[in-house]
mmCIF file with all atom_site columns, C-alpha atoms in Angstrom:
data_model
loop_
_atom_site.group_PDB
_atom_site.id
_atom_site.type_symbol
_atom_site.label_atom_id
_atom_site.label_alt_id
_atom_site.label_comp_id
_atom_site.label_asym_id
_atom_site.label_entity_id
_atom_site.label_seq_id
_atom_site.pdbx_PDB_ins_code
_atom_site.Cartn_x
_atom_site.Cartn_y
_atom_site.Cartn_z
_atom_site.occupancy
_atom_site.B_iso_or_equiv
_atom_site.pdbx_formal_charge
_atom_site.auth_seq_id
_atom_site.auth_comp_id
_atom_site.auth_asym_id
_atom_site.auth_atom_id
_atom_site.pdbx_PDB_model_num
ATOM 1   C CA . UNK A 1 1   ? 220.706 40.820 166.884 1.00 62.00 ? 233 UNK A CA 1
ATOM 2   C CA . UNK A 1 2   ? 220.629 44.316 168.284 1.00 69.00 ? 234 UNK A CA 1
ATOM 3   C CA . UNK A 1 3   ? 218.742 44.669 171.555 1.00 84.00 ? 235 UNK A CA 1
ATOM 4   C CA . UNK A 1 4   ? 217.547 47.662 173.494 1.00 91.00 ? 236 UNK A CA 1
ATOM 5   C CA . UNK A 1 5   ? 216.883 47.261 177.198 1.00 95.00 ? 237 UNK A CA 1
ATOM 6   C CA . UNK A 1 6   ? 214.257 49.713 178.353 1.00 97.00 ? 238 UNK A CA 1
ATOM 7   C CA . UNK A 1 7   ? 213.397 50.359 181.986 1.00 96.00 ? 239 UNK A CA 1
ATOM 8   C CA . UNK A 1 8   ? 211.293 50.486 183.958 1.00 97.00 ? 240 UNK A CA 1
ATOM 9   C CA . UNK A 1 9   ? 208.714 48.143 182.444 1.00 96.00 ? 241 UNK A CA 1
ATOM 10  C CA . UNK A 1 10  ? 205.894 50.067 184.100 1.00 96.00 ? 242 UNK A CA 1
ATOM 11  C CA . UNK A 1 11  ? 205.344 53.102 186.284 1.00 96.00 ? 243 UNK A CA 1
ATOM 12  C CA . UNK A 1 12  ? 202.412 54.195 188.429 1.00 96.00 ? 244 UNK A CA 1
ATOM 13  C CA . UNK A 1 13  ? 202.642 57.851 189.408 1.00 96.00 ? 245 UNK A CA 1
ATOM 14  C CA . UNK A 1 14  ? 200.514 60.698 190.714 1.00 96.00 ? 246 UNK A CA 1
ATOM 15  C CA . UNK A 1 15  ? 199.558 63.582 188.507 1.00 97.00 ? 247 UNK A CA 1
ATOM 16  C CA . UNK A 1 16  ? 202.158 66.314 188.785 1.00 97.00 ? 248 UNK A CA 1
ATOM 17  C CA . UNK A 1 17  ? 205.097 64.008 189.419 1.00 97.00 ? 249 UNK A CA 1
ATOM 18  C CA . UNK A 1 18  ? 208.124 63.816 187.171 1.00 97.00 ? 250 UNK A CA 1
ATOM 19  C CA . UNK A 1 19  ? 208.935 60.616 185.285 1.00 96.00 ? 251 UNK A CA 1
ATOM 20  C CA . UNK A 1 20  ? 212.193 59.222 184.007 1.00 97.00 ? 252 UNK A CA 1
ATOM 21  C CA . UNK A 1 21  ? 212.792 56.201 181.796 1.00 97.00 ? 253 UNK A CA 1
ATOM 22  C CA . UNK A 1 22  ? 215.844 54.989 179.932 1.00 97.00 ? 254 UNK A CA 1
ATOM 23  C CA . UNK A 1 23  ? 217.213 52.665 177.320 1.00 97.00 ? 255 UNK A CA 1
ATOM 24  C CA . UNK A 1 24  ? 220.570 50.970 177.078 1.00 97.00 ? 256 UNK A CA 1
ATOM 25  C CA . UNK A 1 25  ? 222.201 48.957 174.360 1.00 95.00 ? 257 UNK A CA 1
ATOM 26  C CA . UNK A 1 26  ? 225.307 46.814 174.056 1.00 91.00 ? 258 UNK A CA 1
ATOM 27  C CA . UNK A 1 27  ? 225.944 48.277 170.611 1.00 91.00 ? 259 UNK A CA 1
ATOM 28  C CA . UNK A 1 28  ? 226.129 51.803 169.258 1.00 93.00 ? 260 UNK A CA 1
ATOM 29  C CA . UNK A 1 29  ? 223.197 53.585 167.655 1.00 93.00 ? 261 UNK A CA 1
ATOM 30  C CA . UNK A 1 30  ? 223.554 56.716 165.551 1.00 90.00 ? 262 UNK A CA 1
ATOM 31  C CA . UNK A 1 31  ? 220.014 57.914 166.186 1.00 89.00 ? 263 UNK A CA 1
ATOM 32  C CA . UNK A 1 32  ? 217.733 57.595 169.168 1.00 91.00 ? 264 UNK A CA 1
ATOM 33  C CA . UNK A 1 33  ? 214.000 58.181 168.953 1.00 92.00 ? 265 UNK A CA 1
ATOM 34  C CA . UNK A 1 34  ? 211.310 58.218 171.605 1.00 95.00 ? 266 UNK A CA 1
ATOM 35  C CA . UNK A 1 35  ? 207.717 57.261 170.704 1.00 95.00 ? 267 UNK A CA 1
ATOM 36  C CA . UNK A 1 36  ? 204.415 57.153 172.554 1.00 96.00 ? 268 UNK A CA 1
ATOM 37  C CA . UNK A 1 37  ? 201.774 54.591 171.677 1.00 94.00 ? 269 UNK A CA 1
ATOM 38  C CA . UNK A 1 38  ? 198.130 54.817 172.688 1.00 92.00 ? 270 UNK A CA 1
ATOM 39  C CA . UNK A 1 39  ? 195.941 51.681 172.630 1.00 86.00 ? 271 UNK A CA 1
ATOM 40  C CA . UNK A 1 40  ? 195.041 50.617 169.096 1.00 84.00 ? 272 UNK A CA 1
ATOM 41  C CA . UNK A 1 41  ? 197.219 53.296 167.531 1.00 89.00 ? 273 UNK A CA 1
ATOM 42  C CA . UNK A 1 42  ? 200.597 53.461 165.872 1.00 91.00 ? 274 UNK A CA 1
ATOM 43  C CA . UNK A 1 43  ? 203.667 54.933 167.587 1.00 93.00 ? 275 UNK A CA 1
ATOM 44  C CA . UNK A 1 44  ? 203.830 58.725 167.540 1.00 93.00 ? 276 UNK A CA 1
ATOM 45  C CA . UNK A 1 45  ? 207.235 60.367 167.501 1.00 91.00 ? 277 UNK A CA 1
ATOM 46  C CA . UNK A 1 46  ? 207.980 62.490 170.559 1.00 94.00 ? 278 UNK A CA 1
ATOM 47  C CA . UNK A 1 47  ? 211.668 63.365 170.271 1.00 93.00 ? 279 UNK A CA 1
ATOM 48  C CA . UNK A 1 48  ? 214.454 62.511 167.819 1.00 90.00 ? 280 UNK A CA 1
ATOM 49  C CA . UNK A 1 49  ? 218.144 62.675 168.785 1.00 91.00 ? 281 UNK A CA 1
ATOM 50  C CA . UNK A 1 50  ? 220.890 62.636 166.189 1.00 88.00 ? 282 UNK A CA 1
ATOM 51  C CA . UNK A 1 51  ? 224.119 63.546 167.981 1.00 90.00 ? 283 UNK A CA 1
ATOM 52  C CA . UNK A 1 52  ? 225.904 61.968 170.933 1.00 92.00 ? 284 UNK A CA 1
ATOM 53  C CA . UNK A 1 53  ? 225.446 64.158 173.988 1.00 94.00 ? 285 UNK A CA 1
ATOM 54  C CA . UNK A 1 54  ? 222.468 65.968 172.474 1.00 93.00 ? 286 UNK A CA 1
ATOM 55  C CA . UNK A 1 55  ? 219.800 67.134 174.917 1.00 96.00 ? 287 UNK A CA 1
ATOM 56  C CA . UNK A 1 56  ? 216.466 68.002 173.340 1.00 95.00 ? 288 UNK A CA 1
ATOM 57  C CA . UNK A 1 57  ? 213.181 69.227 174.780 1.00 96.00 ? 289 UNK A CA 1
ATOM 58  C CA . UNK A 1 58  ? 209.646 69.102 173.465 1.00 94.00 ? 290 UNK A CA 1
ATOM 59  C CA . UNK A 1 59  ? 207.336 70.866 175.917 1.00 96.00 ? 291 UNK A CA 1
ATOM 60  C CA . UNK A 1 60  ? 207.393 68.913 179.171 1.00 97.00 ? 292 UNK A CA 1
ATOM 61  C CA . UNK A 1 61  ? 209.530 66.175 177.592 1.00 98.00 ? 293 UNK A CA 1
ATOM 62  C CA . UNK A 1 62  ? 213.322 66.130 177.639 1.00 98.00 ? 294 UNK A CA 1
ATOM 63  C CA . UNK A 1 63  ? 215.507 63.439 176.131 1.00 97.00 ? 295 UNK A CA 1
ATOM 64  C CA . UNK A 1 64  ? 219.246 62.923 175.911 1.00 97.00 ? 296 UNK A CA 1
ATOM 65  C CA . UNK A 1 65  ? 221.445 60.929 173.551 1.00 95.00 ? 297 UNK A CA 1
ATOM 66  C CA . UNK A 1 66  ? 224.145 59.335 175.696 1.00 95.00 ? 298 UNK A CA 1
ATOM 67  C CA . UNK A 1 67  ? 227.732 60.305 175.040 1.00 95.00 ? 299 UNK A CA 1
ATOM 68  C CA . UNK A 1 68  ? 228.726 56.673 174.441 1.00 94.00 ? 300 UNK A CA 1
ATOM 69  C CA . UNK A 1 69  ? 225.871 56.352 171.885 1.00 94.00 ? 301 UNK A CA 1
ATOM 70  C CA . UNK A 1 70  ? 224.685 53.294 173.791 1.00 95.00 ? 302 UNK A CA 1
ATOM 71  C CA . UNK A 1 71  ? 221.962 54.863 175.910 1.00 96.00 ? 303 UNK A CA 1
ATOM 72  C CA . UNK A 1 72  ? 219.246 57.473 176.083 1.00 97.00 ? 304 UNK A CA 1
ATOM 73  C CA . UNK A 1 73  ? 216.780 58.732 178.656 1.00 97.00 ? 305 UNK A CA 1
ATOM 74  C CA . UNK A 1 74  ? 213.413 60.441 178.515 1.00 98.00 ? 306 UNK A CA 1
ATOM 75  C CA . UNK A 1 75  ? 212.067 62.688 181.257 1.00 98.00 ? 307 UNK A CA 1
ATOM 76  C CA . UNK A 1 76  ? 208.496 63.900 181.545 1.00 98.00 ? 308 UNK A CA 1
ATOM 77  C CA . UNK A 1 77  ? 207.955 66.757 183.965 1.00 97.00 ? 309 UNK A CA 1
ATOM 78  C CA . UNK A 1 78  ? 204.722 67.565 185.805 1.00 97.00 ? 310 UNK A CA 1
ATOM 79  C CA . UNK A 1 79  ? 202.821 64.575 184.435 1.00 97.00 ? 311 UNK A CA 1
ATOM 80  C CA . UNK A 1 80  ? 199.160 64.879 183.469 1.00 97.00 ? 312 UNK A CA 1
ATOM 81  C CA . UNK A 1 81  ? 196.524 62.161 182.889 1.00 95.00 ? 313 UNK A CA 1
ATOM 82  C CA . UNK A 1 82  ? 196.896 62.300 179.096 1.00 95.00 ? 314 UNK A CA 1
ATOM 83  C CA . UNK A 1 83  ? 200.532 61.200 179.457 1.00 96.00 ? 315 UNK A CA 1
ATOM 84  C CA . UNK A 1 84  ? 199.177 57.693 180.029 1.00 97.00 ? 316 UNK A CA 1
ATOM 85  C CA . UNK A 1 85  ? 200.381 55.243 177.403 1.00 96.00 ? 317 UNK A CA 1
ATOM 86  C CA . UNK A 1 86  ? 203.304 53.103 176.377 1.00 96.00 ? 318 UNK A CA 1
ATOM 87  C CA . UNK A 1 87  ? 206.607 54.827 175.713 1.00 97.00 ? 319 UNK A CA 1
ATOM 88  C CA . UNK A 1 88  ? 209.140 53.202 173.423 1.00 96.00 ? 320 UNK A CA 1
ATOM 89  C CA . UNK A 1 89  ? 212.728 54.064 172.737 1.00 96.00 ? 321 UNK A CA 1
ATOM 90  C CA . UNK A 1 90  ? 214.085 53.153 169.319 1.00 94.00 ? 322 UNK A CA 1
ATOM 91  C CA . UNK A 1 91  ? 217.571 53.202 167.884 1.00 92.00 ? 323 UNK A CA 1
ATOM 92  C CA . UNK A 1 92  ? 218.895 53.200 164.369 1.00 89.00 ? 324 UNK A CA 1
ATOM 93  C CA . UNK A 1 93  ? 222.358 52.335 163.024 1.00 82.00 ? 325 UNK A CA 1
ATOM 94  C CA . UNK A 1 94  ? 222.021 52.256 159.269 1.00 65.00 ? 326 UNK A CA 1
ATOM 95  C CA . UNK A 1 95  ? 221.423 55.059 156.836 1.00 53.00 ? 327 UNK A CA 1
ATOM 96  C CA . UNK A 1 96  ? 218.204 53.390 155.686 1.00 59.00 ? 328 UNK A CA 1
ATOM 97  C CA . UNK A 1 97  ? 216.770 53.896 159.128 1.00 76.00 ? 329 UNK A CA 1
ATOM 98  C CA . UNK A 1 98  ? 215.754 50.443 160.324 1.00 87.00 ? 330 UNK A CA 1
ATOM 99  C CA . UNK A 1 99  ? 214.544 50.968 163.895 1.00 91.00 ? 331 UNK A CA 1
ATOM 100 C CA . UNK A 1 100 ? 215.216 48.637 166.803 1.00 93.00 ? 332 UNK A CA 1
ATOM 101 C CA . UNK A 1 101 ? 212.624 49.174 169.541 1.00 95.00 ? 333 UNK A CA 1
ATOM 102 C CA . UNK A 1 102 ? 212.853 48.753 173.282 1.00 95.00 ? 334 UNK A CA 1
ATOM 103 C CA . UNK A 1 103 ? 210.273 46.708 175.148 1.00 95.00 ? 335 UNK A CA 1
ATOM 104 C CA . UNK A 1 104 ? 208.314 49.772 176.224 1.00 95.00 ? 336 UNK A CA 1
ATOM 105 C CA . UNK A 1 105 ? 207.440 51.498 179.504 1.00 97.00 ? 337 UNK A CA 1
ATOM 106 C CA . UNK A 1 106 ? 203.779 51.469 180.488 1.00 96.00 ? 338 UNK A CA 1
ATOM 107 C CA . UNK A 1 107 ? 202.949 54.745 182.207 1.00 97.00 ? 339 UNK A CA 1
ATOM 108 C CA . UNK A 1 108 ? 199.873 55.122 184.414 1.00 97.00 ? 340 UNK A CA 1
ATOM 109 C CA . UNK A 1 109 ? 199.075 58.540 185.887 1.00 96.00 ? 341 UNK A CA 1
ATOM 110 C CA . UNK A 1 110 ? 196.622 58.757 188.769 1.00 93.00 ? 342 UNK A CA 1
ATOM 111 C CA . UNK A 1 111 ? 194.692 62.039 188.973 1.00 88.00 ? 343 UNK A CA 1
ATOM 112 C CA . UNK B 2 1   ? 198.941 67.177 159.085 1.00 76.00 ? 54  UNK B CA 1
ATOM 113 C CA . UNK B 2 2   ? 199.900 64.510 156.519 1.00 80.00 ? 55  UNK B CA 1
ATOM 114 C CA . UNK B 2 3   ? 199.416 60.960 157.678 1.00 91.00 ? 56  UNK B CA 1
ATOM 115 C CA . UNK B 2 4   ? 200.116 57.387 156.701 1.00 95.00 ? 57  UNK B CA 1
ATOM 116 C CA . UNK B 2 5   ? 196.873 55.560 155.967 1.00 96.00 ? 58  UNK B CA 1
ATOM 117 C CA . UNK B 2 6   ? 196.466 51.820 156.438 1.00 97.00 ? 59  UNK B CA 1
ATOM 118 C CA . UNK B 2 7   ? 193.611 49.573 155.358 1.00 96.00 ? 60  UNK B CA 1
ATOM 119 C CA . UNK B 2 8   ? 191.872 47.558 156.580 1.00 96.00 ? 61  UNK B CA 1
ATOM 120 C CA . UNK B 2 9   ? 192.035 48.433 160.263 1.00 96.00 ? 62  UNK B CA 1
ATOM 121 C CA . UNK B 2 10  ? 191.215 44.845 161.189 1.00 97.00 ? 63  UNK B CA 1
ATOM 122 C CA . UNK B 2 11  ? 191.441 41.678 159.111 1.00 97.00 ? 64  UNK B CA 1
ATOM 123 C CA . UNK B 2 12  ? 190.465 38.191 160.145 1.00 98.00 ? 65  UNK B CA 1
ATOM 124 C CA . UNK B 2 13  ? 191.696 35.369 157.966 1.00 97.00 ? 66  UNK B CA 1
ATOM 125 C CA . UNK B 2 14  ? 191.875 31.612 158.035 1.00 97.00 ? 67  UNK B CA 1
ATOM 126 C CA . UNK B 2 15  ? 195.206 29.904 158.444 1.00 97.00 ? 68  UNK B CA 1
ATOM 127 C CA . UNK B 2 16  ? 196.773 29.190 155.073 1.00 97.00 ? 69  UNK B CA 1
ATOM 128 C CA . UNK B 2 17  ? 195.025 32.060 153.307 1.00 98.00 ? 70  UNK B CA 1
ATOM 129 C CA . UNK B 2 18  ? 196.805 34.913 151.613 1.00 98.00 ? 71  UNK B CA 1
ATOM 130 C CA . UNK B 2 19  ? 196.371 38.443 152.943 1.00 98.00 ? 72  UNK B CA 1
ATOM 131 C CA . UNK B 2 20  ? 197.355 41.802 151.534 1.00 97.00 ? 73  UNK B CA 1
ATOM 132 C CA . UNK B 2 21  ? 197.762 44.738 153.871 1.00 98.00 ? 74  UNK B CA 1
ATOM 133 C CA . UNK B 2 22  ? 197.621 48.137 152.257 1.00 97.00 ? 75  UNK B CA 1
ATOM 134 C CA . UNK B 2 23  ? 199.294 51.420 153.065 1.00 97.00 ? 76  UNK B CA 1
ATOM 135 C CA . UNK B 2 24  ? 199.291 54.869 151.538 1.00 97.00 ? 77  UNK B CA 1
ATOM 136 C CA . UNK B 2 25  ? 202.487 56.612 152.670 1.00 95.00 ? 78  UNK B CA 1
ATOM 137 C CA . UNK B 2 26  ? 202.854 60.365 152.891 1.00 92.00 ? 79  UNK B CA 1
ATOM 138 C CA . UNK B 2 27  ? 203.081 61.626 149.335 1.00 89.00 ? 80  UNK B CA 1
ATOM 139 C CA . UNK B 2 28  ? 206.582 63.176 149.295 1.00 86.00 ? 81  UNK B CA 1
ATOM 140 C CA . UNK B 2 29  ? 208.199 60.439 151.371 1.00 90.00 ? 82  UNK B CA 1
ATOM 141 C CA . UNK B 2 30  ? 210.762 58.162 149.775 1.00 89.00 ? 83  UNK B CA 1
ATOM 142 C CA . UNK B 2 31  ? 211.416 55.459 152.364 1.00 91.00 ? 84  UNK B CA 1
ATOM 143 C CA . UNK B 2 32  ? 208.782 52.920 153.330 1.00 94.00 ? 85  UNK B CA 1
ATOM 144 C CA . UNK B 2 33  ? 208.710 50.356 156.085 1.00 95.00 ? 86  UNK B CA 1
ATOM 145 C CA . UNK B 2 34  ? 206.645 47.575 157.582 1.00 97.00 ? 87  UNK B CA 1
ATOM 146 C CA . UNK B 2 35  ? 206.798 46.723 161.272 1.00 97.00 ? 88  UNK B CA 1
ATOM 147 C CA . UNK B 2 36  ? 204.944 44.160 163.341 1.00 97.00 ? 89  UNK B CA 1
ATOM 148 C CA . UNK B 2 37  ? 203.796 44.189 166.964 1.00 95.00 ? 90  UNK B CA 1
ATOM 149 C CA . UNK B 2 38  ? 202.542 41.003 168.571 1.00 95.00 ? 91  UNK B CA 1
ATOM 150 C CA . UNK B 2 39  ? 200.043 41.780 171.331 1.00 91.00 ? 92  UNK B CA 1
ATOM 151 C CA . UNK B 2 40  ? 201.790 43.063 174.441 1.00 87.00 ? 93  UNK B CA 1
ATOM 152 C CA . UNK B 2 41  ? 205.243 42.997 172.864 1.00 89.00 ? 94  UNK B CA 1
ATOM 153 C CA . UNK B 2 42  ? 207.599 45.478 171.297 1.00 90.00 ? 95  UNK B CA 1
ATOM 154 C CA . UNK B 2 43  ? 207.486 46.752 167.747 1.00 94.00 ? 96  UNK B CA 1
ATOM 155 C CA . UNK B 2 44  ? 209.657 44.665 165.392 1.00 95.00 ? 97  UNK B CA 1
ATOM 156 C CA . UNK B 2 45  ? 211.153 45.670 162.062 1.00 95.00 ? 98  UNK B CA 1
ATOM 157 C CA . UNK B 2 46  ? 210.114 43.617 159.039 1.00 97.00 ? 99  UNK B CA 1
ATOM 158 C CA . UNK B 2 47  ? 211.339 45.351 155.917 1.00 96.00 ? 100 UNK B CA 1
ATOM 159 C CA . UNK B 2 48  ? 212.420 48.674 154.444 1.00 93.00 ? 101 UNK B CA 1
ATOM 160 C CA . UNK B 2 49  ? 211.847 49.722 150.839 1.00 94.00 ? 102 UNK B CA 1
ATOM 161 C CA . UNK B 2 50  ? 213.486 52.447 148.802 1.00 90.00 ? 103 UNK B CA 1
ATOM 162 C CA . UNK B 2 51  ? 213.750 53.205 145.120 1.00 89.00 ? 104 UNK B CA 1
ATOM 163 C CA . UNK B 2 52  ? 211.402 50.339 144.256 1.00 90.00 ? 105 UNK B CA 1
ATOM 164 C CA . UNK B 2 53  ? 213.398 47.665 145.990 1.00 93.00 ? 106 UNK B CA 1
ATOM 165 C CA . UNK B 2 54  ? 213.912 46.130 149.390 1.00 95.00 ? 107 UNK B CA 1
ATOM 166 C CA . UNK B 2 55  ? 216.814 47.814 151.162 1.00 91.00 ? 108 UNK B CA 1
ATOM 167 C CA . UNK B 2 56  ? 216.810 45.703 154.310 1.00 92.00 ? 109 UNK B CA 1
ATOM 168 C CA . UNK B 2 57  ? 214.754 42.910 155.820 1.00 94.00 ? 110 UNK B CA 1
ATOM 169 C CA . UNK B 2 58  ? 214.689 41.058 159.127 1.00 94.00 ? 111 UNK B CA 1
ATOM 170 C CA . UNK B 2 59  ? 214.763 37.326 159.742 1.00 94.00 ? 112 UNK B CA 1
ATOM 171 C CA . UNK B 2 60  ? 211.009 37.497 160.324 1.00 94.00 ? 113 UNK B CA 1
ATOM 172 C CA . UNK B 2 61  ? 210.525 38.541 156.688 1.00 96.00 ? 114 UNK B CA 1
ATOM 173 C CA . UNK B 2 62  ? 210.826 35.103 155.142 1.00 94.00 ? 115 UNK B CA 1
ATOM 174 C CA . UNK B 2 63  ? 209.631 33.783 151.779 1.00 95.00 ? 116 UNK B CA 1
ATOM 175 C CA . UNK B 2 64  ? 205.998 33.999 152.912 1.00 96.00 ? 117 UNK B CA 1
ATOM 176 C CA . UNK B 2 65  ? 206.235 37.793 152.927 1.00 97.00 ? 118 UNK B CA 1
ATOM 177 C CA . UNK B 2 66  ? 206.531 40.178 150.020 1.00 97.00 ? 119 UNK B CA 1
ATOM 178 C CA . UNK B 2 67  ? 206.166 43.911 149.502 1.00 97.00 ? 120 UNK B CA 1
ATOM 179 C CA . UNK B 2 68  ? 205.163 45.888 146.484 1.00 95.00 ? 121 UNK B CA 1
ATOM 180 C CA . UNK B 2 69  ? 204.598 49.449 145.407 1.00 92.00 ? 122 UNK B CA 1
ATOM 181 C CA . UNK B 2 70  ? 202.158 48.755 142.577 1.00 86.00 ? 123 UNK B CA 1
ATOM 182 C CA . UNK B 2 71  ? 201.554 52.400 141.715 1.00 86.00 ? 124 UNK B CA 1
ATOM 183 C CA . UNK B 2 72  ? 202.737 55.814 142.807 1.00 78.00 ? 125 UNK B CA 1
ATOM 184 C CA . UNK B 2 73  ? 200.786 55.858 146.045 1.00 87.00 ? 126 UNK B CA 1
ATOM 185 C CA . UNK B 2 74  ? 200.202 52.401 147.526 1.00 93.00 ? 127 UNK B CA 1
ATOM 186 C CA . UNK B 2 75  ? 202.642 50.196 149.426 1.00 96.00 ? 128 UNK B CA 1
ATOM 187 C CA . UNK B 2 76  ? 201.484 46.665 150.196 1.00 97.00 ? 129 UNK B CA 1
ATOM 188 C CA . UNK B 2 77  ? 202.572 43.783 152.396 1.00 98.00 ? 130 UNK B CA 1
ATOM 189 C CA . UNK B 2 78  ? 201.494 40.327 151.278 1.00 98.00 ? 131 UNK B CA 1
ATOM 190 C CA . UNK B 2 79  ? 201.585 37.241 153.459 1.00 97.00 ? 132 UNK B CA 1
ATOM 191 C CA . UNK B 2 80  ? 201.236 34.289 151.151 1.00 96.00 ? 133 UNK B CA 1
ATOM 192 C CA . UNK B 2 81  ? 200.077 31.539 153.512 1.00 95.00 ? 134 UNK B CA 1
ATOM 193 C CA . UNK B 2 82  ? 199.196 32.882 156.933 1.00 97.00 ? 135 UNK B CA 1
ATOM 194 C CA . UNK B 2 83  ? 200.066 31.062 160.137 1.00 97.00 ? 136 UNK B CA 1
ATOM 195 C CA . UNK B 2 84  ? 198.554 31.499 163.585 1.00 97.00 ? 137 UNK B CA 1
ATOM 196 C CA . UNK B 2 85  ? 201.733 33.225 164.759 1.00 96.00 ? 138 UNK B CA 1
ATOM 197 C CA . UNK B 2 86  ? 201.308 35.909 162.096 1.00 97.00 ? 139 UNK B CA 1
ATOM 198 C CA . UNK B 2 87  ? 198.522 37.393 164.232 1.00 98.00 ? 140 UNK B CA 1
ATOM 199 C CA . UNK B 2 88  ? 199.741 40.860 165.187 1.00 97.00 ? 141 UNK B CA 1
ATOM 200 C CA . UNK B 2 89  ? 199.386 44.565 164.521 1.00 97.00 ? 142 UNK B CA 1
ATOM 201 C CA . UNK B 2 90  ? 201.169 45.495 161.322 1.00 98.00 ? 143 UNK B CA 1
ATOM 202 C CA . UNK B 2 91  ? 202.374 49.063 161.023 1.00 97.00 ? 144 UNK B CA 1
ATOM 203 C CA . UNK B 2 92  ? 203.405 50.834 157.873 1.00 97.00 ? 145 UNK B CA 1
ATOM 204 C CA . UNK B 2 93  ? 205.723 53.822 158.166 1.00 94.00 ? 146 UNK B CA 1
ATOM 205 C CA . UNK B 2 94  ? 207.300 56.285 155.787 1.00 92.00 ? 147 UNK B CA 1
ATOM 206 C CA . UNK B 2 95  ? 209.944 58.990 155.969 1.00 88.00 ? 148 UNK B CA 1
ATOM 207 C CA . UNK B 2 96  ? 211.280 61.743 153.739 1.00 82.00 ? 149 UNK B CA 1
ATOM 208 C CA . UNK B 2 97  ? 214.933 61.177 154.509 1.00 73.00 ? 150 UNK B CA 1
ATOM 209 C CA . UNK B 2 98  ? 216.545 58.294 156.264 1.00 59.00 ? 151 UNK B CA 1
ATOM 210 C CA . UNK B 2 99  ? 216.723 59.972 159.674 1.00 61.00 ? 152 UNK B CA 1
ATOM 211 C CA . UNK B 2 100 ? 213.782 62.287 159.384 1.00 64.00 ? 153 UNK B CA 1
ATOM 212 C CA . UNK B 2 101 ? 211.722 60.592 162.041 1.00 67.00 ? 154 UNK B CA 1
ATOM 213 C CA . UNK B 2 102 ? 209.256 58.148 160.706 1.00 80.00 ? 155 UNK B CA 1
ATOM 214 C CA . UNK B 2 103 ? 205.526 58.642 160.551 1.00 89.00 ? 156 UNK B CA 1
ATOM 215 C CA . UNK B 2 104 ? 203.655 55.499 161.465 1.00 93.00 ? 157 UNK B CA 1
ATOM 216 C CA . UNK B 2 105 ? 200.169 54.534 160.352 1.00 95.00 ? 158 UNK B CA 1
ATOM 217 C CA . UNK B 2 106 ? 197.520 53.426 162.827 1.00 94.00 ? 159 UNK B CA 1
ATOM 218 C CA . UNK B 2 107 ? 198.080 49.804 161.951 1.00 96.00 ? 160 UNK B CA 1
ATOM 219 C CA . UNK B 2 108 ? 196.160 46.783 160.698 1.00 97.00 ? 161 UNK B CA 1
ATOM 220 C CA . UNK B 2 109 ? 195.229 44.202 163.291 1.00 97.00 ? 162 UNK B CA 1
ATOM 221 C CA . UNK B 2 110 ? 195.613 40.806 161.624 1.00 98.00 ? 163 UNK B CA 1
ATOM 222 C CA . UNK B 2 111 ? 193.940 37.856 163.318 1.00 98.00 ? 164 UNK B CA 1
ATOM 223 C CA . UNK B 2 112 ? 194.654 34.408 161.910 1.00 98.00 ? 165 UNK B CA 1
ATOM 224 C CA . UNK B 2 113 ? 192.190 31.727 163.005 1.00 97.00 ? 166 UNK B CA 1
#
């Protein structure tokens, strides 16, 4: 089946630092999405990317849809304690929108 | 802001029992989904539902699983005879258009004992 490889698995950073995480796939996706999940909650959409090469920002978050359609990255600038959580990439190939999720990146921010 | 509502938030059931997980999608959304997340693992697709029928399902969604939209607002996932390995968080999601960015519910934690 389709697999997304997300890295790193976890990150421990100081408040104020920038963060970068990425996802790669052996197959093409037509949509890339980035979600954040807090403990006991469902994933919350951060950024959606629909075109190869697209670079999109949402506040301190920036994400790019790779030109090959097989990868995406998410950057968080000037991290703050509330950025703590698990970040998931997700890709979709079909028009009905089934999502394939990466394994997640656990982000810890030290004040 | 509109949200997807799931009930119950936590369900404990004995192995072999049937469970029904309930979801109320956002009212003007047309596509509905169930996903599963085993503790500490990634979110996995189970099934998508559109126009009152299943549009896609994963290999996890075997004959023990079924979905239904019994009325205009509810969307349910039934597990007919639960197994220990069915213990997981189950998330319902809905979207207005196929690439409109899903909205996920807060999940139902199912514990099979």
